[in-house]
């Protein structure tokens, strides 16, 4: 496909998304009907679509309209690429710009320029103060790819060597000692030997930092109460060297976990109904995902105040149930990939008010400016 044809395909996918189809489904629909498209074409179309989703409002302003075509014109203008050079009407390229399109478009302002819905823009400012604008700006860019080196299979140097041998270049990152940032060859990871043998896992660096901050030691009884795909359960098992119990309200979300654990050489025990008590219970709760909107930008536009309210209630409920599973003197760890105070510090304050005697030992808000996703973590100690 020519660069112009890729833009035309992206415009069509964006129109489907604007009409309500989830982005992944819209991309899949296009790709099924596009047998002529090679893997590089598919990746390029996907990149255009996600670049626009991160900048949904500002690209519409600069492109002078709400269609996929207009937003792509806006995106090219932001990238300092003359739309005329690609909207040529040749072959499968989009039609040349009309006089109206040539003259259209304006600079975005305020929340529109920060590419946030107004209500989230206000909430982010309430939550982060002066750091809000930089955080919003970071969410407009692509996210770096990070790997976690699995200490059960090898060390950092061994992983870097193995990856370099397969054309994947990496560098270490100050946020987590076991993290590698991929600087070249990210698309080769899934097919690499290092990945197949469990030497590395895909995991954001802030996610890794949250686990590294936990006081994990061999012999500790650990429960991952919201295990999902098991990224953090695997990271915790690598640190303790022992078994980690994994639970999720929706056990289907843990379906890949046995295969991932086998690959990683980790011991994970799935538990349908946790009983008894643990030394450490991690609650990596469902959240707005606002810290990860670089990766999943649709969330910015689909989140509603009602859904956020619902999520904060679920989060509080999980904390209350999980608190009962912590042994006296043990630790309850809370994590979200959110930058909104209602899901983070306010949630912890409310927990402490509901549970006298518990103490807050650490709390940290990670921002995309730190390198990884926006993340929050808190460690709460149960009275002995
Ligand atoms: C943020 S994801 C977990 C991601 C995972 N820890 C990881 O690192 O890959 C949150 C998970 O919480 C689960 N969940 C939602 N409500 C829950 C509840 N009431 N109790 C336990 N798990 C719940 C969801 O099914 C989802 O898998």
GROMACS .gro file of C-alpha atoms and ligand atoms in nm:
model
  411
    1UNK     CA    1   0.000   0.000   0.000
    2UNK     CA    2   0.117   0.354  -0.068
    3UNK     CA    3   0.142   0.601   0.223
    4UNK     CA    4  -0.172   0.769   0.083
    5UNK     CA    5  -0.366   0.442   0.068
    6UNK     CA    6  -0.277   0.374   0.432
    7UNK     CA    7  -0.422   0.715   0.526
    8UNK     CA    8  -0.740   0.641   0.332
    9UNK     CA    9  -0.779   0.311   0.518
   10UNK     CA   10  -0.716   0.489   0.851
   11UNK     CA   11  -0.981   0.751   0.766
   12UNK     CA   12  -1.240   0.476   0.708
   13UNK     CA   13  -1.149   0.299   1.033
   14UNK     CA   14  -1.173   0.630   1.224
   15UNK     CA   15  -1.520   0.691   1.084
   16UNK     CA   16  -1.630   0.354   1.215
   17UNK     CA   17  -1.485   0.433   1.556
   18UNK     CA   18  -1.665   0.770   1.560
   19UNK     CA   19  -1.988   0.580   1.488
   20UNK     CA   20  -1.934   0.372   1.803
   21UNK     CA   21  -1.732   0.066   1.697
   22UNK     CA   22  -1.450  -0.010   1.943
   23UNK     CA   23  -1.108   0.066   1.787
   24UNK     CA   24  -0.977  -0.293   1.791
   25UNK     CA   25  -1.296  -0.420   1.629
   26UNK     CA   26  -1.288  -0.147   1.363
   27UNK     CA   27  -0.924  -0.227   1.281
   28UNK     CA   28  -0.999  -0.599   1.265
   29UNK     CA   29  -1.294  -0.537   1.035
   30UNK     CA   30  -1.075  -0.338   0.796
   31UNK     CA   31  -0.788  -0.583   0.809
   32UNK     CA   32  -1.015  -0.885   0.732
   33UNK     CA   33  -1.127  -0.718   0.412
   34UNK     CA   34  -0.776  -0.601   0.317
   35UNK     CA   35  -0.597  -0.914   0.203
   36UNK     CA   36  -0.363  -0.700  -0.005
   37UNK     CA   37  -0.226  -0.533   0.310
   38UNK     CA   38   0.107  -0.659   0.443
   39UNK     CA   39   0.218  -0.650   0.806
   40UNK     CA   40   0.389  -0.311   0.762
   41UNK     CA   41   0.069  -0.168   0.608
   42UNK     CA   42  -0.140  -0.298   0.898
   43UNK     CA   43   0.103  -0.153   1.151
   44UNK     CA   44   0.104   0.184   0.971
   45UNK     CA   45  -0.277   0.204   0.955
   46UNK     CA   46  -0.297   0.111   1.321
   47UNK     CA   47  -0.041   0.379   1.411
   48UNK     CA   48  -0.238   0.647   1.221
   49UNK     CA   49  -0.560   0.543   1.396
   50UNK     CA   50  -0.406   0.545   1.744
   51UNK     CA   51  -0.220   0.872   1.678
   52UNK     CA   52  -0.555   1.035   1.601
   53UNK     CA   53  -0.729   0.870   1.898
   54UNK     CA   54  -0.470   1.023   2.130
   55UNK     CA   55  -0.540   1.364   1.973
   56UNK     CA   56  -0.909   1.329   1.892
   57UNK     CA   57  -1.006   1.688   1.977
   58UNK     CA   58  -0.701   1.879   1.859
   59UNK     CA   59  -0.683   1.700   1.524
   60UNK     CA   60  -1.050   1.782   1.458
   61UNK     CA   61  -0.982   2.150   1.533
   62UNK     CA   62  -0.675   2.162   1.311
   63UNK     CA   63  -0.831   1.952   1.037
   64UNK     CA   64  -1.148   2.162   1.032
   65UNK     CA   65  -1.399   1.878   1.084
   66UNK     CA   66  -1.507   1.566   1.271
   67UNK     CA   67  -1.456   1.304   1.000
   68UNK     CA   68  -1.164   1.061   0.995
   69UNK     CA   69  -1.038   1.242   0.687
   70UNK     CA   70  -1.045   1.581   0.858
   71UNK     CA   71  -0.876   1.448   1.172
   72UNK     CA   72  -0.596   1.297   0.961
   73UNK     CA   73  -0.549   1.631   0.785
   74UNK     CA   74  -0.523   1.783   1.133
   75UNK     CA   75  -0.273   1.517   1.242
   76UNK     CA   76  -0.052   1.579   0.939
   77UNK     CA   77  -0.060   1.953   1.010
   78UNK     CA   78   0.050   1.881   1.368
   79UNK     CA   79   0.333   1.667   1.232
   80UNK     CA   80   0.436   1.953   0.999
   81UNK     CA   81   0.358   1.738   0.695
   82UNK     CA   82   0.175   1.915   0.412
   83UNK     CA   83  -0.155   1.720   0.365
   84UNK     CA   84  -0.132   1.794  -0.009
   85UNK     CA   85   0.172   1.571  -0.040
   86UNK     CA   86  -0.033   1.262   0.057
   87UNK     CA   87  -0.394   1.356  -0.026
   88UNK     CA   88  -0.331   1.338  -0.399
   89UNK     CA   89  -0.626   1.137  -0.532
   90UNK     CA   90  -0.379   0.908  -0.711
   91UNK     CA   91  -0.453   0.536  -0.693
   92UNK     CA   92  -0.601   0.457  -0.353
   93UNK     CA   93  -0.484   0.781  -0.189
   94UNK     CA   94  -0.747   1.016  -0.042
   95UNK     CA   95  -0.891   1.279  -0.276
   96UNK     CA   96  -0.704   1.606  -0.302
   97UNK     CA   97  -0.802   1.874  -0.047
   98UNK     CA   98  -1.090   2.098  -0.145
   99UNK     CA   99  -1.045   2.475  -0.127
  100UNK     CA  100  -1.256   2.471   0.190
  101UNK     CA  101  -1.031   2.207   0.351
  102UNK     CA  102  -0.723   2.402   0.245
  103UNK     CA  103  -0.850   2.712   0.418
  104UNK     CA  104  -1.010   2.529   0.716
  105UNK     CA  105  -0.873   2.434   1.054
  106UNK     CA  106  -0.773   2.642   1.355
  107UNK     CA  107  -0.541   2.609   1.651
  108UNK     CA  108  -0.700   2.417   1.941
  109UNK     CA  109  -0.738   2.581   2.281
  110UNK     CA  110  -0.757   2.475   2.647
  111UNK     CA  111  -0.880   2.122   2.714
  112UNK     CA  112  -0.916   2.075   2.340
  113UNK     CA  113  -0.541   2.139   2.298
  114UNK     CA  114  -0.467   1.902   2.587
  115UNK     CA  115  -0.686   1.641   2.416
  116UNK     CA  116  -0.907   1.573   2.715
  117UNK     CA  117  -1.284   1.597   2.762
  118UNK     CA  118  -1.356   1.916   2.964
  119UNK     CA  119  -1.471   1.729   3.276
  120UNK     CA  120  -1.159   1.509   3.284
  121UNK     CA  121  -0.935   1.809   3.221
  122UNK     CA  122  -1.081   1.973   3.533
  123UNK     CA  123  -1.048   1.653   3.738
  124UNK     CA  124  -0.686   1.604   3.632
  125UNK     CA  125  -0.603   1.962   3.734
  126UNK     CA  126  -0.772   1.907   4.072
  127UNK     CA  127  -0.570   1.586   4.111
  128UNK     CA  128  -0.225   1.690   3.990
  129UNK     CA  129  -0.223   2.071   4.010
  130UNK     CA  130   0.070   2.217   3.818
  131UNK     CA  131   0.172   1.876   3.688
  132UNK     CA  132  -0.159   1.817   3.510
  133UNK     CA  133  -0.072   1.992   3.184
  134UNK     CA  134   0.252   1.796   3.138
  135UNK     CA  135   0.071   1.470   3.219
  136UNK     CA  136  -0.201   1.547   2.962
  137UNK     CA  137   0.062   1.637   2.706
  138UNK     CA  138   0.242   1.307   2.765
  139UNK     CA  139  -0.085   1.120   2.700
  140UNK     CA  140  -0.085   1.270   2.347
  141UNK     CA  141   0.233   1.079   2.258
  142UNK     CA  142   0.303   0.711   2.187
  143UNK     CA  143   0.410   0.502   2.486
  144UNK     CA  144   0.757   0.345   2.500
  145UNK     CA  145   0.777  -0.036   2.511
  146UNK     CA  146   0.919  -0.187   2.831
  147UNK     CA  147   1.023  -0.538   2.923
  148UNK     CA  148   1.061  -0.693   3.265
  149UNK     CA  149   1.360  -0.922   3.298
  150UNK     CA  150   1.247  -1.237   3.476
  151UNK     CA  151   1.502  -1.308   3.749
  152UNK     CA  152   1.389  -1.673   3.756
  153UNK     CA  153   1.531  -1.720   3.404
  154UNK     CA  154   1.833  -1.489   3.390
  155UNK     CA  155   1.973  -1.148   3.470
  156UNK     CA  156   1.959  -0.809   3.300
  157UNK     CA  157   2.284  -0.850   3.107
  158UNK     CA  158   2.186  -1.197   2.981
  159UNK     CA  159   1.850  -1.059   2.865
  160UNK     CA  160   2.005  -0.761   2.688
  161UNK     CA  161   2.253  -0.990   2.508
  162UNK     CA  162   1.986  -1.239   2.406
  163UNK     CA  163   1.758  -0.963   2.277
  164UNK     CA  164   2.039  -0.786   2.089
  165UNK     CA  165   2.116  -1.118   1.917
  166UNK     CA  166   1.760  -1.106   1.780
  167UNK     CA  167   1.780  -0.743   1.668
  168UNK     CA  168   1.603  -0.597   1.973
  169UNK     CA  169   1.798  -0.310   2.128
  170UNK     CA  170   1.727  -0.205   2.485
  171UNK     CA  171   1.847   0.020   2.764
  172UNK     CA  172   1.796   0.014   3.140
  173UNK     CA  173   1.556   0.257   3.309
  174UNK     CA  174   1.596   0.434   3.646
  175UNK     CA  175   1.237   0.366   3.758
  176UNK     CA  176   1.278  -0.013   3.805
  177UNK     CA  177   1.592  -0.221   3.838
  178UNK     CA  178   1.462  -0.511   3.628
  179UNK     CA  179   1.325  -0.298   3.346
  180UNK     CA  180   1.450  -0.263   2.990
  181UNK     CA  181   1.320   0.004   2.755
  182UNK     CA  182   1.310  -0.117   2.396
  183UNK     CA  183   1.478   0.132   2.164
  184UNK     CA  184   1.471  -0.076   1.845
  185UNK     CA  185   1.294  -0.387   1.717
  186UNK     CA  186   0.985  -0.373   1.941
  187UNK     CA  187   0.776  -0.553   1.679
  188UNK     CA  188   1.010  -0.857   1.700
  189UNK     CA  189   0.954  -0.919   2.072
  190UNK     CA  190   0.653  -1.149   2.050
  191UNK     CA  191   0.838  -1.383   1.813
  192UNK     CA  192   1.171  -1.370   1.998
  193UNK     CA  193   1.337  -1.662   2.175
  194UNK     CA  194   1.396  -1.449   2.487
  195UNK     CA  195   1.019  -1.397   2.514
  196UNK     CA  196   0.930  -1.760   2.430
  197UNK     CA  197   1.169  -1.886   2.700
  198UNK     CA  198   1.030  -1.654   2.967
  199UNK     CA  199   1.347  -1.447   3.005
  200UNK     CA  200   1.145  -1.129   2.945
  201UNK     CA  201   0.783  -1.025   2.982
  202UNK     CA  202   0.611  -0.716   2.843
  203UNK     CA  203   0.534  -0.490   3.138
  204UNK     CA  204   0.525  -0.115   3.181
  205UNK     CA  205   0.808   0.027   3.392
  206UNK     CA  206   0.578   0.198   3.646
  207UNK     CA  207   0.394  -0.131   3.693
  208UNK     CA  208   0.731  -0.292   3.765
  209UNK     CA  209   0.824  -0.012   4.006
  210UNK     CA  210   0.504  -0.074   4.204
  211UNK     CA  211   0.602  -0.439   4.257
  212UNK     CA  212   0.967  -0.354   4.326
  213UNK     CA  213   0.854  -0.121   4.607
  214UNK     CA  214   0.675  -0.407   4.788
  215UNK     CA  215   0.863  -0.564   5.079
  216UNK     CA  216   0.860  -0.909   4.919
  217UNK     CA  217   1.077  -1.184   5.068
  218UNK     CA  218   1.106  -1.563   5.032
  219UNK     CA  219   0.849  -1.749   5.239
  220UNK     CA  220   0.590  -1.470   5.239
  221UNK     CA  221   0.229  -1.573   5.178
  222UNK     CA  222   0.119  -1.347   4.892
  223UNK     CA  223  -0.220  -1.300   4.724
  224UNK     CA  224  -0.281  -1.106   4.404
  225UNK     CA  225  -0.652  -1.030   4.457
  226UNK     CA  226  -0.718  -0.873   4.112
  227UNK     CA  227  -0.473  -1.083   3.911
  228UNK     CA  228  -0.620  -1.039   3.561
  229UNK     CA  229  -0.361  -1.152   3.305
  230UNK     CA  230  -0.117  -1.198   3.593
  231UNK     CA  231   0.157  -0.947   3.507
  232UNK     CA  232   0.205  -0.845   3.869
  233UNK     CA  233   0.154  -1.196   4.011
  234UNK     CA  234   0.440  -1.318   3.790
  235UNK     CA  235   0.661  -1.025   3.894
  236UNK     CA  236   0.589  -1.097   4.261
  237UNK     CA  237   0.660  -1.470   4.219
  238UNK     CA  238   0.995  -1.385   4.060
  239UNK     CA  239   1.080  -1.177   4.368
  240UNK     CA  240   0.974  -1.428   4.637
  241UNK     CA  241   1.088  -1.735   4.445
  242UNK     CA  242   0.784  -1.908   4.599
  243UNK     CA  243   0.416  -1.953   4.522
  244UNK     CA  244   0.181  -1.660   4.468
  245UNK     CA  245  -0.196  -1.705   4.495
  246UNK     CA  246  -0.392  -1.538   4.215
  247UNK     CA  247  -0.761  -1.446   4.226
  248UNK     CA  248  -0.989  -1.250   3.994
  249UNK     CA  249  -1.363  -1.186   4.008
  250UNK     CA  250  -1.366  -1.292   3.643
  251UNK     CA  251  -1.151  -1.608   3.631
  252UNK     CA  252  -1.154  -1.607   3.248
  253UNK     CA  253  -0.917  -1.310   3.267
  254UNK     CA  254  -0.660  -1.546   3.420
  255UNK     CA  255  -0.690  -1.805   3.141
  256UNK     CA  256  -0.344  -1.732   2.996
  257UNK     CA  257  -0.180  -1.732   3.336
  258UNK     CA  258  -0.087  -2.104   3.357
  259UNK     CA  259   0.098  -2.084   3.021
  260UNK     CA  260   0.268  -1.756   3.118
  261UNK     CA  261   0.372  -1.901   3.456
  262UNK     CA  262   0.513  -2.212   3.289
  263UNK     CA  263   0.713  -2.002   3.045
  264UNK     CA  264   0.844  -1.787   3.330
  265UNK     CA  265   0.921  -2.078   3.567
  266UNK     CA  266   0.694  -1.913   3.825
  267UNK     CA  267   0.460  -2.083   4.073
  268UNK     CA  268   0.111  -1.936   4.056
  269UNK     CA  269  -0.185  -2.093   4.234
  270UNK     CA  270  -0.523  -1.980   4.102
  271UNK     CA  271  -0.779  -1.946   4.384
  272UNK     CA  272  -1.149  -1.913   4.316
  273UNK     CA  273  -1.240  -1.799   4.669
  274UNK     CA  274  -0.950  -1.682   4.882
  275UNK     CA  275  -0.967  -1.818   5.238
  276UNK     CA  276  -0.750  -1.766   5.545
  277UNK     CA  277  -0.499  -1.483   5.564
  278UNK     CA  278  -0.192  -1.368   5.373
  279UNK     CA  279   0.115  -1.164   5.469
  280UNK     CA  280   0.066  -0.942   5.164
  281UNK     CA  281  -0.244  -0.884   4.954
  282UNK     CA  282  -0.213  -0.678   4.636
  283UNK     CA  283  -0.524  -0.513   4.493
  284UNK     CA  284  -0.444  -0.390   4.141
  285UNK     CA  285  -0.800  -0.267   4.107
  286UNK     CA  286  -1.010  -0.194   3.798
  287UNK     CA  287  -0.983   0.180   3.727
  288UNK     CA  288  -1.033   0.456   3.472
  289UNK     CA  289  -0.701   0.360   3.311
  290UNK     CA  290  -0.621   0.731   3.285
  291UNK     CA  291  -0.251   0.667   3.343
  292UNK     CA  292  -0.240   0.431   3.046
  293UNK     CA  293  -0.431   0.640   2.793
  294UNK     CA  294  -0.119   0.663   2.575
  295UNK     CA  295  -0.164   0.289   2.513
  296UNK     CA  296  -0.543   0.278   2.521
  297UNK     CA  297  -0.648   0.631   2.414
  298UNK     CA  298  -1.010   0.536   2.347
  299UNK     CA  299  -1.060   0.529   2.724
  300UNK     CA  300  -1.022   0.910   2.734
  301UNK     CA  301  -1.330   0.959   2.524
  302UNK     CA  302  -1.542   0.669   2.648
  303UNK     CA  303  -1.511   0.731   3.025
  304UNK     CA  304  -1.818   0.895   3.179
  305UNK     CA  305  -1.870   1.052   3.525
  306UNK     CA  306  -2.117   0.771   3.601
  307UNK     CA  307  -1.863   0.501   3.512
  308UNK     CA  308  -1.594   0.671   3.720
  309UNK     CA  309  -1.832   0.685   4.015
  310UNK     CA  310  -1.912   0.317   3.971
  311UNK     CA  311  -1.540   0.232   3.957
  312UNK     CA  312  -1.461   0.418   4.279
  313UNK     CA  313  -1.735   0.221   4.456
  314UNK     CA  314  -1.594  -0.110   4.324
  315UNK     CA  315  -1.245  -0.005   4.436
  316UNK     CA  316  -1.361   0.072   4.791
  317UNK     CA  317  -1.551  -0.258   4.805
  318UNK     CA  318  -1.243  -0.454   4.693
  319UNK     CA  319  -1.027  -0.283   4.957
  320UNK     CA  320  -1.276  -0.369   5.232
  321UNK     CA  321  -1.297  -0.736   5.132
  322UNK     CA  322  -0.921  -0.771   5.076
  323UNK     CA  323  -0.846  -0.610   5.416
  324UNK     CA  324  -1.003  -0.915   5.582
  325UNK     CA  325  -0.756  -1.140   5.399
  326UNK     CA  326  -0.451  -0.964   5.546
  327UNK     CA  327  -0.293  -1.123   5.853
  328UNK     CA  328  -0.258  -0.897   6.163
  329UNK     CA  329   0.058  -0.692   6.108
  330UNK     CA  330   0.046  -0.775   5.734
  331UNK     CA  331   0.033  -0.548   5.431
  332UNK     CA  332  -0.245  -0.446   5.196
  333UNK     CA  333  -0.108  -0.296   4.873
  334UNK     CA  334  -0.333  -0.090   4.647
  335UNK     CA  335  -0.255   0.004   4.287
  336UNK     CA  336  -0.428   0.177   3.998
  337UNK     CA  337  -0.308   0.285   3.655
  338UNK     CA  338  -0.485   0.615   3.720
  339UNK     CA  339  -0.386   0.976   3.782
  340UNK     CA  340  -0.724   1.082   3.925
  341UNK     CA  341  -0.727   1.156   4.300
  342UNK     CA  342  -1.076   1.007   4.346
  343UNK     CA  343  -0.931   0.665   4.260
  344UNK     CA  344  -0.605   0.719   4.445
  345UNK     CA  345  -0.525   0.935   4.750
  346UNK     CA  346  -0.894   1.000   4.822
  347UNK     CA  347  -0.966   0.628   4.810
  348UNK     CA  348  -0.685   0.562   5.062
  349UNK     CA  349  -0.802   0.842   5.292
  350UNK     CA  350  -1.152   0.699   5.291
  351UNK     CA  351  -1.018   0.347   5.363
  352UNK     CA  352  -0.819   0.476   5.664
  353UNK     CA  353  -1.130   0.652   5.794
  354UNK     CA  354  -1.330   0.328   5.764
  355UNK     CA  355  -1.057   0.109   5.920
  356UNK     CA  356  -0.920   0.258   6.241
  357UNK     CA  357  -0.576   0.128   6.342
  358UNK     CA  358  -0.453   0.072   5.985
  359UNK     CA  359  -0.159   0.290   5.884
  360UNK     CA  360  -0.035   0.421   5.553
  361UNK     CA  361   0.332   0.326   5.505
  362UNK     CA  362   0.401   0.453   5.153
  363UNK     CA  363   0.213   0.618   4.874
  364UNK     CA  364   0.338   0.728   4.534
  365UNK     CA  365   0.187   0.879   4.221
  366UNK     CA  366   0.385   0.790   3.909
  367UNK     CA  367   0.336   1.020   3.611
  368UNK     CA  368   0.406   0.958   3.243
  369UNK     CA  369   0.687   1.214   3.281
  370UNK     CA  370   0.866   0.955   3.497
  371UNK     CA  371   0.891   0.742   3.183
  372UNK     CA  372   0.619   0.481   3.227
  373UNK     CA  373   0.241   0.490   3.259
  374UNK     CA  374   0.069   0.705   3.517
  375UNK     CA  375   0.030   0.476   3.817
  376UNK     CA  376  -0.060   0.506   4.184
  377UNK     CA  377   0.037   0.277   4.468
  378UNK     CA  378  -0.017   0.272   4.841
  379UNK     CA  379   0.089   0.029   5.113
  380UNK     CA  380  -0.139  -0.008   5.415
  381UNK     CA  381  -0.037  -0.192   5.734
  382UNK     CA  382  -0.293  -0.385   5.936
  383UNK     CA  383  -0.256  -0.343   6.311
  384UNK     CA  384  -0.081  -0.643   6.475
  385LIG     C1  385  -0.618  -0.368   3.646
  385LIG     S1  386  -0.677  -0.526   3.615
  385LIG     C2  387  -0.552  -0.629   3.683
  385LIG     C3  388  -0.423  -0.635   3.601
  385LIG     C4  389  -0.322  -0.735   3.654
  385LIG     N1  390  -0.298  -0.722   3.795
  385LIG     C5  391  -0.189  -0.729   3.580
  385LIG     O1  392  -0.088  -0.678   3.635
  385LIG     O2  393  -0.184  -0.777   3.466
  385LIG     C6  394  -0.808  -0.540   3.733
  385LIG     C7  395  -0.869  -0.677   3.746
  385LIG     O3  396  -0.961  -0.673   3.855
  385LIG     C8  397  -1.065  -0.765   3.831
  385LIG     N2  398  -1.179  -0.733   3.919
  385LIG     C9  399  -1.283  -0.648   3.896
  385LIG     N3  400  -1.365  -0.646   4.003
  385LIG    C10  401  -1.313  -0.730   4.095
  385LIG    C11  402  -1.352  -0.771   4.224
  385LIG     N4  403  -1.464  -0.723   4.282
  385LIG     N5  404  -1.275  -0.861   4.288
  385LIG    C12  405  -1.162  -0.910   4.232
  385LIG     N6  406  -1.120  -0.875   4.109
  385LIG    C13  407  -1.194  -0.786   4.041
  385LIG    C14  408  -1.091  -0.749   3.683
  385LIG     O4  409  -1.155  -0.866   3.631
  385LIG    C15  410  -0.951  -0.725   3.627
  385LIG     O5  411  -0.895  -0.843   3.576
   0.00000   0.00000   0.00000
